[in-house]
Coordinates of C-alpha atoms and ligand atoms in Angstrom, one line a residue:
M50 CA -23.2 -5.3 2.2
D51 CA -21.9 -3.4 5.2
L52 CA -18.5 -2.5 3.7
D53 CA -17.2 -0.8 6.9
A54 CA -18.0 -3.9 9.0
E55 CA -16.4 -6.2 6.4
M56 CA -13.3 -4.0 6.2
R57 CA -13.1 -3.8 10.0
R58 CA -13.4 -7.6 10.4
R59 CA -10.4 -8.2 8.2
A60 CA -8.4 -5.2 9.5
A61 CA -8.8 -6.7 13.0
L62 CA -7.0 -9.9 11.8
V63 CA -4.2 -7.7 10.5
E64 CA -4.0 -5.7 13.8
Q65 CA -3.8 -8.9 15.8
G66 CA -1.1 -10.2 13.3
I67 CA 0.9 -7.1 13.7
D68 CA 0.8 -7.2 17.5
R69 CA 1.8 -10.9 17.4
L70 CA 4.5 -10.7 14.8
L71 CA 6.4 -7.5 15.4
P72 CA 9.2 -7.4 18.0
A73 CA 7.6 -6.8 21.5
S74 CA 8.2 -3.3 22.7
N75 CA 10.2 -4.6 25.7
Q76 CA 12.6 -6.4 23.3
S77 CA 16.1 -4.8 23.1
P78 CA 16.7 -2.3 21.6
T79 CA 13.4 -1.2 22.9
R80 CA 13.7 2.2 21.2
L81 CA 13.7 0.5 17.8
A82 CA 10.9 -2.0 18.7
S83 CA 8.7 0.8 20.0
A84 CA 9.5 3.0 16.9
M85 CA 8.4 0.1 14.6
R86 CA 5.2 -0.3 16.5
Y87 CA 4.6 3.5 16.6
S88 CA 4.3 3.5 12.8
M89 CA 2.8 0.1 12.3
Q90 CA 0.1 0.6 15.0
A91 CA -0.9 4.2 14.0
G92 CA -4.1 3.1 12.4
G93 CA -3.6 3.1 8.6
K94 CA -6.4 2.0 6.4
R95 CA -4.8 -1.5 6.0
L96 CA -5.9 -1.5 2.4
R97 CA -3.1 -3.7 1.1
P98 CA -3.3 -6.4 3.8
V99 CA -7.1 -6.5 3.6
L100 CA -6.8 -6.9 -0.2
L101 CA -4.5 -9.8 0.4
L102 CA -6.9 -11.5 2.8
A103 CA -9.8 -10.9 0.4
A104 CA -7.9 -12.4 -2.5
A105 CA -7.0 -15.5 -0.5
E106 CA -10.7 -15.9 0.5
L107 CA -11.7 -16.2 -3.1
F108 CA -10.2 -19.7 -3.2
E109 CA -11.6 -21.0 0.1
P110 CA -12.3 -23.7 1.1
A111 CA -10.0 -25.4 -1.4
G112 CA -6.8 -23.3 -1.1
T113 CA -3.4 -24.3 0.2
G114 CA -4.5 -24.4 3.9
L115 CA -1.9 -21.7 4.6
D116 CA -2.6 -18.8 6.9
P117 CA -2.6 -15.5 4.9
V118 CA -2.2 -13.3 8.0
P119 CA 1.7 -13.3 8.1
A120 CA 1.8 -12.3 4.4
A121 CA -0.7 -9.6 5.1
V122 CA 1.5 -8.3 7.9
A123 CA 4.5 -8.5 5.5
V124 CA 2.8 -6.4 2.9
E125 CA 1.9 -3.8 5.6
C126 CA 5.5 -3.8 6.8
V127 CA 6.8 -2.9 3.3
H128 CA 4.1 -0.2 2.9
T129 CA 4.8 1.3 6.3
Y130 CA 8.6 1.3 5.8
S131 CA 8.0 3.2 2.5
L132 CA 5.9 5.8 4.2
I133 CA 8.5 6.2 7.0
H134 CA 11.3 6.7 4.5
D135 CA 9.2 8.9 2.3
D136 CA 8.5 11.3 5.2
L137 CA 12.2 11.7 6.0
P138 CA 13.8 15.2 5.6
C139 CA 15.9 13.9 2.6
M140 CA 12.7 13.0 0.8
D141 CA 9.3 14.6 1.5
N142 CA 10.2 16.1 4.9
D143 CA 6.8 15.7 6.3
D144 CA 5.5 16.2 9.9
L145 CA 2.2 14.3 9.8
R146 CA 1.4 10.7 9.0
R147 CA -1.6 8.6 9.9
G148 CA -2.8 11.5 12.1
R149 CA 0.3 11.7 14.2
P150 CA 3.8 13.2 14.0
T151 CA 5.9 11.3 11.5
L152 CA 8.3 8.8 13.0
H153 CA 11.4 11.0 12.6
R154 CA 9.6 13.8 14.4
A155 CA 8.4 11.6 17.3
Y156 CA 11.8 9.8 17.6
D157 CA 14.7 11.0 15.5
E158 CA 15.9 10.5 11.9
A159 CA 18.3 7.7 12.6
T160 CA 15.7 5.7 14.5
A161 CA 13.2 6.3 11.7
L162 CA 15.7 5.1 9.1
L163 CA 16.4 2.0 11.1
A164 CA 12.8 1.2 11.9
G165 CA 12.0 1.4 8.2
D166 CA 15.0 -0.9 7.4
A167 CA 13.9 -3.4 10.1
L168 CA 10.3 -3.5 8.8
L169 CA 11.5 -4.2 5.3
A170 CA 13.7 -7.0 6.5
L171 CA 11.0 -8.4 8.7
A172 CA 8.6 -8.6 5.8
F173 CA 10.8 -11.2 4.1
E174 CA 11.6 -13.0 7.3
L175 CA 7.8 -13.5 7.9
L176 CA 7.4 -14.9 4.4
A177 CA 10.3 -17.3 4.7
R178 CA 9.4 -18.5 8.2
H179 CA 5.6 -18.8 7.9
Y180 CA 5.3 -20.5 4.5
S181 CA 8.3 -22.8 4.8
S182 CA 6.0 -25.9 4.8
Q183 CA 5.4 -25.2 1.1
P184 CA 8.7 -23.9 -0.2
G185 CA 7.4 -23.2 -3.7
V186 CA 4.7 -20.9 -2.2
A187 CA 7.3 -19.2 0.1
A188 CA 9.6 -18.6 -2.9
A189 CA 6.8 -17.2 -5.0
L190 CA 5.7 -14.9 -2.2
G191 CA 9.2 -13.6 -1.6
G192 CA 9.9 -13.1 -5.3
E193 CA 6.6 -11.2 -5.8
L194 CA 7.1 -8.9 -2.8
G195 CA 10.7 -8.4 -3.5
S196 CA 9.9 -7.3 -7.1
A197 CA 7.1 -5.0 -5.9
A198 CA 9.4 -3.4 -3.3
G199 CA 12.5 -3.0 -5.3
F200 CA 14.2 -1.4 -8.3
G201 CA 11.6 -2.3 -10.8
H202 CA 8.7 -0.9 -8.8
L203 CA 8.5 0.9 -5.4
V204 CA 12.1 2.1 -5.0
G205 CA 12.6 2.7 -8.7
G206 CA 9.2 4.6 -8.9
Q207 CA 10.2 6.7 -6.0
M208 CA 13.5 7.6 -7.7
L209 CA 11.7 8.5 -10.9
D210 CA 9.3 10.6 -8.8
L211 CA 12.2 12.5 -7.1
L212 CA 14.1 13.0 -10.4
N213 CA 11.0 14.5 -12.0
E214 CA 9.6 16.5 -9.1
K215 CA 10.5 19.9 -10.3
S216 CA 10.2 19.1 -14.0
D217 CA 7.6 20.8 -16.3
A218 CA 8.1 18.1 -18.9
V219 CA 6.4 15.2 -17.1
T220 CA 4.1 13.5 -19.7
A221 CA 1.0 11.5 -18.9
E222 CA 2.9 8.4 -19.9
L223 CA 5.7 9.1 -17.4
L224 CA 3.3 10.0 -14.7
E225 CA 1.5 6.7 -15.2
E226 CA 4.8 4.8 -15.1
I227 CA 5.6 6.5 -11.8
H228 CA 2.1 5.7 -10.4
L229 CA 2.4 2.1 -11.6
R230 CA 5.8 1.6 -10.0
K231 CA 5.3 3.6 -6.8
T232 CA 1.8 2.7 -5.9
A233 CA 0.1 0.2 -8.1
A234 CA 2.7 -2.5 -8.0
L235 CA 2.4 -3.1 -4.2
I236 CA -1.4 -3.1 -4.4
A237 CA -1.2 -5.6 -7.2
A238 CA 1.3 -7.7 -5.3
S239 CA -1.1 -7.7 -2.3
L240 CA -3.8 -9.4 -4.5
V241 CA -1.2 -11.7 -6.1
L242 CA 0.2 -12.8 -2.7
G243 CA -3.4 -13.5 -1.5
G244 CA -4.2 -15.5 -4.7
T245 CA -0.9 -17.5 -4.3
I246 CA -1.7 -18.4 -0.7
G247 CA -5.2 -19.4 -1.9
G248 CA -3.6 -21.7 -4.5
G249 CA -4.9 -19.8 -7.5
A250 CA -4.0 -21.0 -11.0
P251 CA -1.5 -18.9 -13.1
E252 CA -4.3 -17.3 -15.2
Q253 CA -6.2 -16.4 -12.0
I254 CA -3.1 -14.8 -10.5
G255 CA -2.7 -12.9 -13.8
Q256 CA -6.3 -11.6 -13.4
L257 CA -5.6 -10.5 -9.8
R258 CA -2.4 -8.7 -11.0
R259 CA -4.4 -6.9 -13.7
A260 CA -7.1 -5.9 -11.2
G261 CA -4.5 -4.7 -8.7
L262 CA -2.6 -2.6 -11.2
E263 CA -5.9 -0.9 -12.4
L264 CA -7.0 -0.4 -8.8
G265 CA -3.6 1.0 -7.8
L266 CA -3.8 3.5 -10.6
A267 CA -7.3 4.5 -9.5
F268 CA -6.1 4.8 -5.9
Q269 CA -3.1 7.0 -6.8
I270 CA -5.3 9.3 -9.0
M271 CA -7.8 9.7 -6.1
D272 CA -4.9 10.3 -3.7
D273 CA -3.8 13.2 -6.0
V274 CA -7.4 14.4 -6.0
L275 CA -7.7 14.2 -2.2
D276 CA -4.4 16.0 -1.8
A277 CA -5.9 18.9 -3.7
T278 CA -9.4 18.9 -2.2
A279 CA -9.3 17.5 1.4
D280 CA -7.8 18.9 4.6
S281 CA -5.0 17.5 6.7
A282 CA -7.3 16.4 9.5
T283 CA -9.4 14.3 7.2
L284 CA -6.4 12.8 5.5
G285 CA -4.2 12.3 8.6
K286 CA -1.3 13.6 6.5
T287 CA -0.4 17.0 5.2
A288 CA -2.8 18.1 2.5
G289 CA -2.1 20.4 -0.4
K290 CA 1.6 19.4 -0.6
D291 CA 1.6 18.6 -4.3
A292 CA 0.4 22.0 -5.4
K293 CA 2.7 23.8 -2.9
A294 CA 5.7 21.9 -4.3
D295 CA 4.3 22.3 -7.9
K296 CA 4.5 18.6 -8.3
T297 CA 3.2 17.0 -11.4
T298 CA 0.2 15.0 -10.4
S299 CA -2.9 13.7 -12.2
V300 CA -4.7 16.9 -11.0
K301 CA -2.0 19.2 -12.4
L302 CA -1.8 17.4 -15.7
H303 CA -5.5 16.6 -16.3
G304 CA -7.5 18.7 -13.9
L305 CA -9.8 17.6 -11.1
E306 CA -12.8 16.4 -13.1
A307 CA -10.8 14.5 -15.7
S308 CA -8.8 12.9 -12.9
R309 CA -12.0 11.7 -11.2
R310 CA -13.2 10.3 -14.5
H311 CA -9.8 8.5 -15.0
A312 CA -10.1 7.0 -11.5
V313 CA -13.6 5.7 -12.2
A314 CA -12.5 4.2 -15.6
R315 CA -9.5 2.5 -13.8
S316 CA -11.8 1.1 -11.1
E317 CA -14.1 -0.3 -13.8
A318 CA -11.2 -2.0 -15.5
A319 CA -10.3 -3.5 -12.1
L320 CA -13.8 -4.8 -11.6
A321 CA -13.7 -6.3 -15.1
A322 CA -10.4 -8.1 -14.3
L323 CA -12.0 -9.5 -11.1
R324 CA -15.0 -10.9 -12.9
P325 CA -13.6 -14.2 -14.2
L326 CA -12.3 -15.2 -10.7
P327 CA -13.9 -17.9 -8.6
G328 CA -15.6 -17.5 -5.2
D329 CA -17.6 -14.7 -3.8
A330 CA -15.9 -11.5 -4.9
S331 CA -18.6 -9.2 -3.5
F332 CA -16.4 -7.7 -0.8
L333 CA -13.5 -7.1 -3.2
T334 CA -15.8 -5.5 -5.8
T335 CA -17.6 -3.3 -3.2
L336 CA -14.2 -2.2 -1.9
V337 CA -12.9 -1.3 -5.4
G338 CA -16.1 0.7 -6.1
S339 CA -15.8 2.6 -2.8
L340 CA -12.1 3.6 -3.5
A341 CA -13.0 5.4 -6.7
A342 CA -15.8 7.2 -4.9
R343 CA -13.6 8.4 -2.0
G344 CA -12.7 11.8 -3.6
R345 CA -16.3 12.7 -4.4
Ligands
GRG238 C1 10.7 5.7 0.2 C2 11.1 3.5 -1.1 C3 10.3 4.7 -0.8 C4 9.1 4.7 -1.4 C5 8.1 5.8 -1.1 C6 4.9 5.0 -0.7 C7 5.8 6.1 -1.3 C8 6.9 5.6 -2.0 C9 5.5 7.3 -1.0 C10 4.5 7.8 -0.1 C11 3.7 9.0 -0.6 C12 2.7 8.5 -1.6 C13 1.7 9.5 -2.1 C14 2.7 7.3 -2.1 C15 1.8 6.7 -3.0 C16 1.1 5.6 -2.4 C17 0.1 6.0 -1.4 C18 -1.1 6.7 -1.8 C19 0.3 5.8 -0.1 C20 -0.6 6.0 1.0 O1 -1.3 4.9 1.2 P1 -2.6 4.8 2.1 O2 -3.5 5.9 1.8 O3 -1.9 5.0 3.5 O4 -3.1 3.4 2.0 P2 -2.4 4.4 5.0 O5 -1.7 5.3 6.0 O6 -3.9 4.4 5.1 O7 -1.8 3.0 5.0

């Protein structure tokens, strides 16, 4: 399979969806609309929305008949908001994201804060508006994304991360909890949203969630490896930040080689969770395999 071409085909649907569903840059206040687009159209990998589309495809042609693209854009809105806020001076204070100046550097802090807020709100507006013909589906999507974005996961995980940043007492268990909440939950939610739009049965949605959590852990471990081994130009964000801040990461706790092994083991667990699912999972499985290989 030509993984890049398969990825690009789905990412193009996401790009078109973003262009269609975000406020137009001439809409007032234009500074806010263009700030939202600056971050959303900066060329991220689109991993989460592509996973969502791929999970929905597993159930075609049966499915619910609903278009997964607005939900894919919603997931990318939540992800991008979290990056914008994470880069702010009160958090990571970063200058580079997706190969460009971070939003607060290109605009200003208040605009970056508000653009993040507006993207988070837009995500839930998209789910409510585009899936209203099937209220049960709309409610499930909103509940899932809200849970992944909120106290129990993304925001709570970020808080735990901040609280433990300078600590020498971070255990492997705590680090895994932070990874699960901060990174894996939104990746799992992407697969779950796709499966829900596809009309998957509860046990199939459960498998997608398991696969997403394992994949999310693998992805975060490899992100730690890449932070320690790649350069900023390759990553499109500041490299080497974790070691500089003496942050507890998988690499600090387990070393490079053990971290790579853990990522491979997590990817294999993700593949095992995908196995019982219906449909052609070859794109998903190839993508999962490639993510564990990206730090090699
Ligand atoms: C501020 C609420 C709040 C949360 C911040 C997402 C996050 C939590 C922090 C960003 C820093 C970080 C290392 C997050 C872990 C998840 C991760 C690896 C994000 C980067 O995702 P990619 O590589 O980014 O998919 P692109 O730019 O390709 O979309």
